[in-house]
CSV table of C-alpha atoms and ligand atoms in Angstrom, one decimal:
chain,number,residue,atom,x,y,z
A,9,MET,CA,107.7,94.6,11.4
A,10,SER,CA,106.0,93.2,8.2
A,11,THR,CA,103.3,93.5,5.7
A,12,ILE,CA,101.0,90.4,5.8
A,13,THR,CA,99.1,89.5,2.6
A,14,LEU,CA,96.0,87.2,2.5
A,15,ASP,CA,95.5,86.1,-1.5
A,16,THR,CA,92.3,84.7,-1.9
A,17,ILE,CA,92.1,82.5,1.2
A,18,ARG,CA,89.7,79.5,1.4
A,19,LYS,CA,89.0,77.4,4.6
A,20,VAL,CA,86.9,74.1,3.8
A,21,TYR,CA,86.6,71.7,7.1
A,22,SER,CA,85.8,68.5,6.7
A,23,GLY,CA,82.3,67.6,6.4
A,24,ASN,CA,82.5,70.3,3.4
A,25,VAL,CA,81.9,73.4,6.0
A,26,GLU,CA,83.4,76.4,4.0
A,27,ALA,CA,84.6,78.6,6.6
A,28,VAL,CA,86.6,81.3,4.7
A,29,LYS,CA,85.4,81.6,1.0
A,30,GLY,CA,88.1,83.4,-1.0
A,31,VAL,CA,89.3,86.4,1.1
A,32,SER,CA,92.1,88.6,0.2
A,33,ILE,CA,93.2,91.7,2.5
A,34,ASP,CA,96.6,93.7,2.1
A,35,ILE,CA,97.7,94.8,5.6
A,36,ALA,CA,100.5,97.4,5.8
A,37,ASP,CA,103.7,97.2,7.8
A,38,GLY,CA,102.4,98.4,11.2
A,39,GLU,CA,99.0,98.4,10.8
A,40,PHE,CA,96.1,97.3,13.0
A,41,ILE,CA,93.5,95.0,11.4
A,42,VAL,CA,90.5,94.2,13.5
A,43,LEU,CA,88.5,91.3,12.2
A,44,VAL,CA,84.7,91.7,13.4
A,45,GLY,CA,81.4,89.7,12.7
A,46,PRO,CA,78.8,87.6,14.0
A,47,SER,CA,79.4,84.4,15.6
A,48,GLY,CA,80.7,81.7,13.0
A,49,CYS,CA,81.7,84.1,10.5
A,50,GLY,CA,85.0,82.7,10.1
A,51,LYS,CA,87.2,85.0,12.2
A,52,SER,CA,89.1,82.5,14.5
A,53,THR,CA,89.3,80.4,11.5
A,54,LEU,CA,91.2,83.4,9.3
A,55,LEU,CA,93.4,84.0,12.3
A,56,ARG,CA,94.2,80.2,13.1
A,57,MET,CA,95.7,79.9,9.3
A,58,ILE,CA,97.4,83.4,9.7
A,59,ALA,CA,99.2,81.7,12.8
A,60,GLY,CA,99.9,78.1,10.9
A,61,LEU,CA,97.0,76.5,13.5
A,62,GLU,CA,94.7,75.4,10.6
A,63,ASP,CA,95.9,74.7,6.9
A,64,VAL,CA,94.7,76.8,4.5
A,65,THR,CA,92.5,74.8,1.9
A,66,THR,CA,93.3,77.4,-1.3
A,67,GLY,CA,95.1,80.6,-1.2
A,68,GLU,CA,98.5,82.1,-0.2
A,69,ILE,CA,99.4,84.0,2.6
A,70,ARG,CA,102.6,85.9,2.8
A,71,ILE,CA,104.4,87.8,5.7
A,72,GLY,CA,106.4,90.1,3.9
A,73,ASP,CA,107.7,88.5,0.6
A,74,ARG,CA,107.8,85.1,2.3
A,75,LEU,CA,105.3,82.7,1.5
A,76,ILE,CA,104.1,81.0,4.4
A,77,ASN,CA,101.5,78.7,3.9
A,78,ASP,CA,103.7,75.4,4.6
A,79,VAL,CA,105.7,77.0,7.3
A,80,ASP,CA,105.7,75.6,11.0
A,81,PRO,CA,103.6,78.0,13.4
A,82,ALA,CA,107.0,78.5,15.6
A,83,ASP,CA,109.0,79.5,12.6
A,84,ARG,CA,106.4,82.1,11.4
A,85,ASP,CA,107.9,85.0,13.2
A,86,ILE,CA,104.5,85.8,14.6
A,87,ALA,CA,103.5,86.0,18.3
A,88,MET,CA,99.7,85.2,19.2
A,89,VAL,CA,98.0,86.4,22.3
A,90,PHE,CA,95.1,84.6,23.8
A,91,GLN,CA,92.3,84.8,26.1
A,92,ASN,CA,93.5,82.6,28.6
A,93,TYR,CA,97.2,83.1,28.5
A,94,ALA,CA,98.7,80.9,31.2
A,95,LEU,CA,101.8,82.2,33.1
A,96,TYR,CA,104.0,79.6,34.8
A,97,PRO,CA,102.9,79.9,38.7
A,98,HIS,CA,106.2,78.6,40.0
A,99,MET,CA,108.1,81.3,38.4
A,100,SER,CA,108.7,84.9,38.4
A,101,VAL,CA,107.7,87.6,36.1
A,102,TYR,CA,111.3,87.9,35.0
A,103,ASN,CA,111.5,84.1,34.4
A,104,ASN,CA,108.1,84.1,32.8
A,105,LEU,CA,109.3,86.3,30.1
A,106,ALA,CA,112.6,84.8,30.0
A,107,TYR,CA,111.5,81.3,29.4
A,108,GLY,CA,110.5,80.8,25.5
A,109,LEU,CA,113.9,82.7,24.7
A,110,LYS,CA,115.8,80.3,26.9
A,111,ASN,CA,114.3,77.4,25.5
A,112,ARG,CA,115.3,78.7,21.9
A,113,GLY,CA,118.9,79.1,23.4
A,114,MET,CA,119.2,82.9,23.1
A,115,ASP,CA,122.1,84.3,25.1
A,116,LYS,CA,121.6,85.7,28.4
A,117,ALA,CA,122.5,89.5,27.5
A,118,GLU,CA,120.0,89.2,24.6
A,119,ILE,CA,117.4,87.8,26.7
A,120,ASP,CA,118.0,90.7,30.0
A,121,ARG,CA,117.8,93.4,27.3
A,122,ARG,CA,114.5,92.0,25.5
A,123,VAL,CA,113.1,91.2,29.0
A,124,LYS,CA,114.0,94.5,30.5
A,125,GLU,CA,112.6,96.7,27.4
A,126,ALA,CA,109.3,94.7,27.5
A,127,ALA,CA,108.9,95.3,31.2
A,128,ARG,CA,109.6,99.1,30.6
A,129,ILE,CA,107.3,99.4,27.6
A,130,LEU,CA,104.3,97.4,29.7
A,131,GLU,CA,105.4,99.4,33.1
A,132,ILE,CA,106.0,96.0,35.3
A,133,GLY,CA,109.3,96.6,36.0
A,134,ASP,CA,109.1,97.2,39.5
A,135,TYR,CA,107.4,93.3,39.7
A,136,LEU,CA,109.9,91.4,38.0
A,137,ASP,CA,110.8,89.1,41.0
A,138,ARG,CA,106.9,88.7,42.2
A,139,LYS,CA,105.2,85.3,41.4
A,140,PRO,CA,102.2,85.8,39.1
A,141,ARG,CA,99.9,85.0,42.1
A,142,ALA,CA,101.0,88.3,43.5
A,143,LEU,CA,100.0,90.2,40.9
A,144,SER,CA,96.9,92.2,40.1
A,145,GLY,CA,94.6,90.6,36.8
A,146,GLY,CA,95.8,93.4,34.8
A,147,GLN,CA,99.4,92.8,35.8
A,148,ARG,CA,99.0,89.4,34.9
A,149,GLN,CA,97.7,90.2,31.3
A,150,ARG,CA,100.5,92.5,31.0
A,151,VAL,CA,102.9,89.8,31.8
A,152,ALA,CA,101.0,87.5,29.3
A,153,MET,CA,101.4,90.3,26.6
A,154,GLY,CA,105.2,90.7,27.7
A,155,ARG,CA,105.6,86.9,26.7
A,156,ALA,CA,104.6,87.8,23.1
A,157,ILE,CA,106.5,91.2,23.1
A,158,VAL,CA,109.9,89.8,24.0
A,159,ARG,CA,109.7,87.5,20.7
A,160,GLU,CA,109.9,90.8,18.9
A,161,PRO,CA,107.7,89.0,16.4
A,162,ALA,CA,106.9,90.7,12.4
A,163,ALA,CA,103.3,90.7,13.7
A,164,PHE,CA,101.0,89.8,16.8
A,165,LEU,CA,97.9,88.1,16.5
A,166,PHE,CA,95.0,88.5,18.9
A,167,ASP,CA,92.3,86.0,19.7
A,168,GLU,CA,89.7,88.1,21.7
A,169,PRO,CA,92.4,88.5,24.6
A,170,LEU,CA,90.3,90.6,26.7
A,171,SER,CA,87.0,88.2,26.5
A,172,ASN,CA,87.4,86.8,29.7
A,173,LEU,CA,88.1,89.9,32.0
A,174,ASP,CA,85.6,92.0,33.9
A,175,ALA,CA,84.3,95.2,32.6
A,176,LYS,CA,86.5,97.6,34.2
A,177,LEU,CA,89.7,95.6,33.1
A,178,ARG,CA,88.9,95.3,29.9
A,179,VAL,CA,88.6,98.9,29.8
A,180,GLN,CA,92.0,99.4,31.1
A,181,MET,CA,93.5,96.6,28.9
A,182,ARG,CA,91.9,98.3,25.7
A,183,VAL,CA,93.8,101.5,26.7
A,184,GLU,CA,97.0,99.5,27.3
A,185,ILE,CA,97.2,97.8,23.7
A,186,LYS,CA,96.4,101.0,22.2
A,187,ARG,CA,99.3,102.3,24.1
A,188,LEU,CA,101.4,99.4,22.8
A,189,GLN,CA,100.5,100.0,19.4
A,190,LYS,CA,101.4,103.3,19.2
A,191,ALA,CA,104.8,102.3,21.0
A,192,LEU,CA,105.5,99.2,19.1
A,193,LYS,CA,104.0,100.0,15.7
A,194,THR,CA,103.9,96.2,14.8
A,195,THR,CA,101.7,95.0,12.2
A,196,SER,CA,98.6,93.0,14.6
A,197,VAL,CA,95.3,91.1,13.6
A,198,TYR,CA,93.0,91.4,16.3
A,199,VAL,CA,90.1,89.4,16.4
A,200,THR,CA,86.9,90.8,18.9
A,201,HIS,CA,83.2,90.6,18.8
A,202,ASP,CA,83.2,93.7,20.6
A,203,GLN,CA,82.4,96.8,18.8
A,204,LEU,CA,84.0,99.3,21.2
A,205,GLU,CA,87.2,97.5,21.2
A,206,ALA,CA,87.0,97.6,17.7
A,207,MET,CA,86.4,101.0,16.9
A,208,THR,CA,88.9,102.0,19.9
A,209,LEU,CA,91.8,99.6,18.5
A,210,ALA,CA,91.3,99.5,14.8
A,211,ASP,CA,93.1,101.2,12.0
A,212,ARG,CA,91.1,99.2,9.4
A,213,LEU,CA,88.0,97.1,10.3
A,214,VAL,CA,87.3,94.1,8.3
A,215,VAL,CA,83.6,93.0,8.7
A,216,LEU,CA,83.1,88.9,8.0
A,217,ASN,CA,79.8,87.4,7.2
A,218,GLY,CA,79.6,83.7,6.2
A,219,GLY,CA,83.0,83.4,5.4
A,220,ASN,CA,82.8,86.6,3.2
A,221,ILE,CA,84.5,89.9,3.6
A,222,GLU,CA,81.5,92.4,4.0
A,223,GLN,CA,82.8,95.5,4.4
A,224,ILE,CA,86.3,96.8,4.8
A,225,GLY,CA,87.5,100.3,6.0
A,226,ALA,CA,88.3,103.0,8.8
A,227,PRO,CA,86.0,102.3,11.7
A,228,ILE,CA,84.2,105.9,11.2
A,229,GLU,CA,83.5,104.3,7.7
A,230,VAL,CA,82.6,101.0,8.8
A,231,TYR,CA,80.4,102.0,11.2
A,232,ASP,CA,78.8,105.2,9.1
A,233,ASN,CA,77.4,102.7,6.5
A,234,PRO,CA,75.7,100.0,8.2
B,22,LIG,P1,84.1,83.0,14.6
B,22,LIG,O1,85.4,82.9,14.8
B,22,LIG,O2,83.7,84.1,13.5
B,22,LIG,O3,83.1,82.7,15.5
B,22,LIG,P2,84.7,80.3,13.3
B,22,LIG,O4,86.0,80.5,12.3
B,22,LIG,O5,85.0,79.7,14.8
B,22,LIG,O6,84.1,81.6,13.2
B,22,LIG,O7,84.0,79.5,12.4
B,22,LIG,C1,83.6,79.6,10.9
B,22,LIG,C2,82.6,78.1,10.7
B,22,LIG,O8,83.6,77.2,10.6
B,22,LIG,C3,81.4,78.0,11.5
B,22,LIG,O9,80.5,77.6,11.1
B,22,LIG,C4,82.2,76.9,12.1
B,22,LIG,O10,81.2,76.1,12.8
B,22,LIG,C5,82.9,76.3,11.4
B,22,LIG,N1,84.1,75.6,12.2
B,22,LIG,C6,85.1,76.0,12.8
B,22,LIG,N2,86.0,75.2,13.3
B,22,LIG,C7,85.3,73.9,12.9
B,22,LIG,C8,86.2,72.7,12.9
B,22,LIG,N3,87.3,72.5,13.3
B,22,LIG,N4,85.4,71.7,12.0
B,22,LIG,C9,84.3,71.9,11.4
B,22,LIG,N5,83.8,73.2,11.2
B,22,LIG,C10,84.5,74.2,12.0
B,23,LIG,P1,107.0,80.1,25.8
B,23,LIG,O1,105.2,79.8,25.9
B,23,LIG,O2,107.4,80.4,27.1
B,23,LIG,O3,107.1,81.4,24.9
B,23,LIG,P2,108.4,78.3,24.1
B,23,LIG,O4,109.0,79.7,23.4
B,23,LIG,O5,109.4,77.3,24.5
B,23,LIG,O6,107.6,79.0,25.5
B,23,LIG,O7,107.3,77.6,23.4
B,23,LIG,C1,106.9,76.5,23.0
B,23,LIG,C2,106.6,76.9,21.3
B,23,LIG,O8,105.4,77.7,21.5
B,23,LIG,C3,107.4,77.3,20.5
B,23,LIG,O9,107.5,76.4,19.3
B,23,LIG,C4,107.2,78.6,20.2
B,23,LIG,O10,107.8,79.2,18.9
B,23,LIG,C5,105.6,78.7,20.4
B,23,LIG,N1,105.4,79.8,20.6
B,23,LIG,C6,105.4,80.3,22.2
B,23,LIG,N2,104.8,81.5,22.3
B,23,LIG,C7,104.2,81.8,21.3
B,23,LIG,C8,103.3,82.9,20.9
B,23,LIG,N3,103.0,83.7,21.8
B,23,LIG,N4,102.9,82.7,19.6
B,23,LIG,C9,103.4,81.7,18.8
B,23,LIG,N5,103.9,80.7,18.9
B,23,LIG,C10,104.6,80.9,20.3
């Protein structure tokens, strides 16, 4: 767990597109922040800069006390959850969860502990021997989240993780993420254009518009003051 500090973050893409115009947010340890706003307002650019998938033009990003502007994405102690999270079809659920940890040379006992802990939290412990094709859509989505959880990162970044799911599954997974948030209390930044998702999940909402923060506050404050 950790704080995330965004200090006057700007992003100028080539062609002089200023996608993010000096955004500052102090994210508390364990806080769940949701970024909302119209298409093109800079949500994914901001998220991708925290992940290290885009360079920051000016400004500073810290995780805890550590300045991470120039740190490799893989070394930022962050896990991302995407909408199209491909599982390895030929591997069991267990190995899907263990794969990244094995690649990092982690010892077997620690891998086993992490996989079983994630499976317990996600309630997929009974499916560890199955291949992804033998799972429902919701179970697959949980395995995908499990791959982020086993990393035991300082923070989670969610890039519209539910946008490709059908309506019923979206609601289920929204509840599931809320439950995980309570259980894990990991600092999170979540991008969505779904207002209900934003209101359900956010400790604080950040409304972006044209690369600036338009409003920031608890969901009830933001949606009471349109
Ligand atoms: P959102 O996630 O809120 O839809 P984005 O962060 O994707 O917004 O985009 C913010 C702005 O930056 C938009 O004007 C978009 O066209 C522009 N943009 C995004 N990615 C690039 C890129 N790779 N090159 C140039 N402009 C980009
Ligand atoms: P896996 O996709 O199974 O986790 P790896 O850990 O080998 O496999 O991932 C390859 C690279 O991508 C590594 O540099 C790893 O740090 C990074 N990576 C993997 N999963 C994530 C994630 N959820 N968020 C951020 N980086 C990740």
